[in-house]
């Protein structure tokens, strides 16, 4: 859902996130890891992009944080499997 909104609001960035998601999914075969990778990249890109208004940077950080919170249970399960 988040990716769909970003594809409409910021198509170039949305396509980049889709590519990151696809590569991550290809490497790990786990959708949660792919989503987290894509949205961490999204947040970092906006945080360090000085050409964007502050509201976009804050919004991107919030979206990234929401994706991580949404995948909290998946993260716990993945950590448990790796231990």
PDB file of C-alpha atoms in Angstrom:
ATOM      1  CA  UNK A   1       0.000   0.000   0.000  1.00  0.00           C
ATOM      2  CA  UNK A   2       2.761   2.439   0.905  1.00  0.00           C
ATOM      3  CA  UNK A   3       4.602   1.687  -2.305  1.00  0.00           C
ATOM      4  CA  UNK A   4       1.439   2.395  -4.329  1.00  0.00           C
ATOM      5  CA  UNK A   5       1.037   5.801  -2.709  1.00  0.00           C
ATOM      6  CA  UNK A   6       4.686   6.648  -3.353  1.00  0.00           C
ATOM      7  CA  UNK A   7       4.415   5.493  -6.975  1.00  0.00           C
ATOM      8  CA  UNK A   8       1.630   8.042  -7.463  1.00  0.00           C
ATOM      9  CA  UNK A   9       3.147  10.874  -5.398  1.00  0.00           C
ATOM     10  CA  UNK A  10       6.779  10.423  -6.482  1.00  0.00           C
ATOM     11  CA  UNK A  11       6.925   8.065  -9.500  1.00  0.00           C
ATOM     12  CA  UNK A  12      10.707   8.108  -9.950  1.00  0.00           C
ATOM     13  CA  UNK A  13      11.337   7.291  -6.316  1.00  0.00           C
ATOM     14  CA  UNK A  14       8.545   4.732  -6.336  1.00  0.00           C
ATOM     15  CA  UNK A  15      10.155   2.873  -9.226  1.00  0.00           C
ATOM     16  CA  UNK A  16      13.494   2.982  -7.403  1.00  0.00           C
ATOM     17  CA  UNK A  17      11.869   1.496  -4.298  1.00  0.00           C
ATOM     18  CA  UNK A  18      10.270  -1.199  -6.408  1.00  0.00           C
ATOM     19  CA  UNK A  19      13.691  -2.091  -7.833  1.00  0.00           C
ATOM     20  CA  UNK A  20      15.186  -2.212  -4.322  1.00  0.00           C
ATOM     21  CA  UNK A  21      12.290  -4.408  -3.179  1.00  0.00           C
ATOM     22  CA  UNK A  22      12.698  -6.759  -6.147  1.00  0.00           C
ATOM     23  CA  UNK A  23      16.454  -7.110  -5.651  1.00  0.00           C
ATOM     24  CA  UNK A  24      16.036  -7.667  -1.910  1.00  0.00           C
ATOM     25  CA  UNK A  25      13.310 -10.234  -2.469  1.00  0.00           C
ATOM     26  CA  UNK A  26      15.440 -12.011  -5.079  1.00  0.00           C
ATOM     27  CA  UNK A  27      18.354 -12.195  -2.633  1.00  0.00           C
ATOM     28  CA  UNK A  28      16.491 -13.236   0.540  1.00  0.00           C
ATOM     29  CA  UNK A  29      13.107 -14.549  -0.681  1.00  0.00           C
ATOM     30  CA  UNK A  30      11.403 -12.785   2.244  1.00  0.00           C
ATOM     31  CA  UNK A  31       8.936  -9.998   1.525  1.00  0.00           C
ATOM     32  CA  UNK A  32       9.305  -8.371   4.941  1.00  0.00           C
ATOM     33  CA  UNK A  33      13.060  -7.933   4.486  1.00  0.00           C
ATOM     34  CA  UNK A  34      12.503  -6.524   1.008  1.00  0.00           C
ATOM     35  CA  UNK A  35       9.933  -4.014   2.297  1.00  0.00           C
ATOM     36  CA  UNK A  36      12.123  -2.933   5.180  1.00  0.00           C
ATOM     37  CA  UNK A  37      15.125  -2.472   2.876  1.00  0.00           C
ATOM     38  CA  UNK A  38      13.107  -0.411   0.414  1.00  0.00           C
ATOM     39  CA  UNK A  39      11.580   1.861   3.015  1.00  0.00           C
ATOM     40  CA  UNK A  40      14.778   2.351   4.988  1.00  0.00           C
ATOM     41  CA  UNK A  41      16.313   3.482   1.688  1.00  0.00           C
ATOM     42  CA  UNK A  42      13.299   5.756   1.136  1.00  0.00           C
ATOM     43  CA  UNK A  43      13.679   7.372   4.543  1.00  0.00           C
ATOM     44  CA  UNK A  44      17.437   7.787   4.236  1.00  0.00           C
ATOM     45  CA  UNK A  45      17.190   9.300   0.764  1.00  0.00           C
ATOM     46  CA  UNK A  46      14.718  11.901   1.992  1.00  0.00           C
ATOM     47  CA  UNK A  47      16.545  12.651   5.232  1.00  0.00           C
ATOM     48  CA  UNK A  48      19.807  13.349   3.418  1.00  0.00           C
ATOM     49  CA  UNK A  49      18.255  15.172   0.476  1.00  0.00           C
ATOM     50  CA  UNK A  50      18.761  18.833   1.267  1.00  0.00           C
ATOM     51  CA  UNK A  51      16.835  19.932  -1.812  1.00  0.00           C
ATOM     52  CA  UNK A  52      13.505  18.754  -0.392  1.00  0.00           C
ATOM     53  CA  UNK A  53      11.291  20.738   1.958  1.00  0.00           C
ATOM     54  CA  UNK A  54      11.477  19.674   5.606  1.00  0.00           C
ATOM     55  CA  UNK A  55       7.886  18.414   5.527  1.00  0.00           C
ATOM     56  CA  UNK A  56       8.797  15.833   2.836  1.00  0.00           C
ATOM     57  CA  UNK A  57      11.777  14.669   4.874  1.00  0.00           C
ATOM     58  CA  UNK A  58       9.723  14.320   8.050  1.00  0.00           C
ATOM     59  CA  UNK A  59       6.928  12.582   6.139  1.00  0.00           C
ATOM     60  CA  UNK A  60       9.335  10.107   4.553  1.00  0.00           C
ATOM     61  CA  UNK A  61      10.848   9.332   7.945  1.00  0.00           C
ATOM     62  CA  UNK A  62       7.348   8.693   9.337  1.00  0.00           C
ATOM     63  CA  UNK A  63       6.428   6.414   6.425  1.00  0.00           C
ATOM     64  CA  UNK A  64       9.649   4.458   6.873  1.00  0.00           C
ATOM     65  CA  UNK A  65       9.035   4.172  10.593  1.00  0.00           C
ATOM     66  CA  UNK A  66       5.470   2.952   9.997  1.00  0.00           C
ATOM     67  CA  UNK A  67       6.686   0.234   7.642  1.00  0.00           C
ATOM     68  CA  UNK A  68       9.208  -0.951  10.228  1.00  0.00           C
ATOM     69  CA  UNK A  69       6.570  -0.888  12.984  1.00  0.00           C
ATOM     70  CA  UNK A  70       4.168  -2.759  10.713  1.00  0.00           C
ATOM     71  CA  UNK A  71       6.795  -5.468  10.204  1.00  0.00           C
ATOM     72  CA  UNK A  72       7.774  -5.631  13.893  1.00  0.00           C
ATOM     73  CA  UNK A  73       6.418  -9.152  14.366  1.00  0.00           C
ATOM     74  CA  UNK A  74       8.131 -10.341  11.185  1.00  0.00           C
ATOM     75  CA  UNK A  75      11.411  -8.833  12.385  1.00  0.00           C
ATOM     76  CA  UNK A  76      11.095 -10.689  15.709  1.00  0.00           C
ATOM     77  CA  UNK A  77      10.443 -13.964  13.879  1.00  0.00           C
ATOM     78  CA  UNK A  78      13.395 -13.404  11.529  1.00  0.00           C
ATOM     79  CA  UNK A  79      15.719 -12.646  14.448  1.00  0.00           C
ATOM     80  CA  UNK A  80      14.477 -15.752  16.253  1.00  0.00           C
ATOM     81  CA  UNK A  81      15.203 -17.920  13.208  1.00  0.00           C
ATOM     82  CA  UNK A  82      18.736 -16.587  12.861  1.00  0.00           C
ATOM     83  CA  UNK A  83      19.704 -17.254  16.515  1.00  0.00           C
TER      84      UNK A  83
END
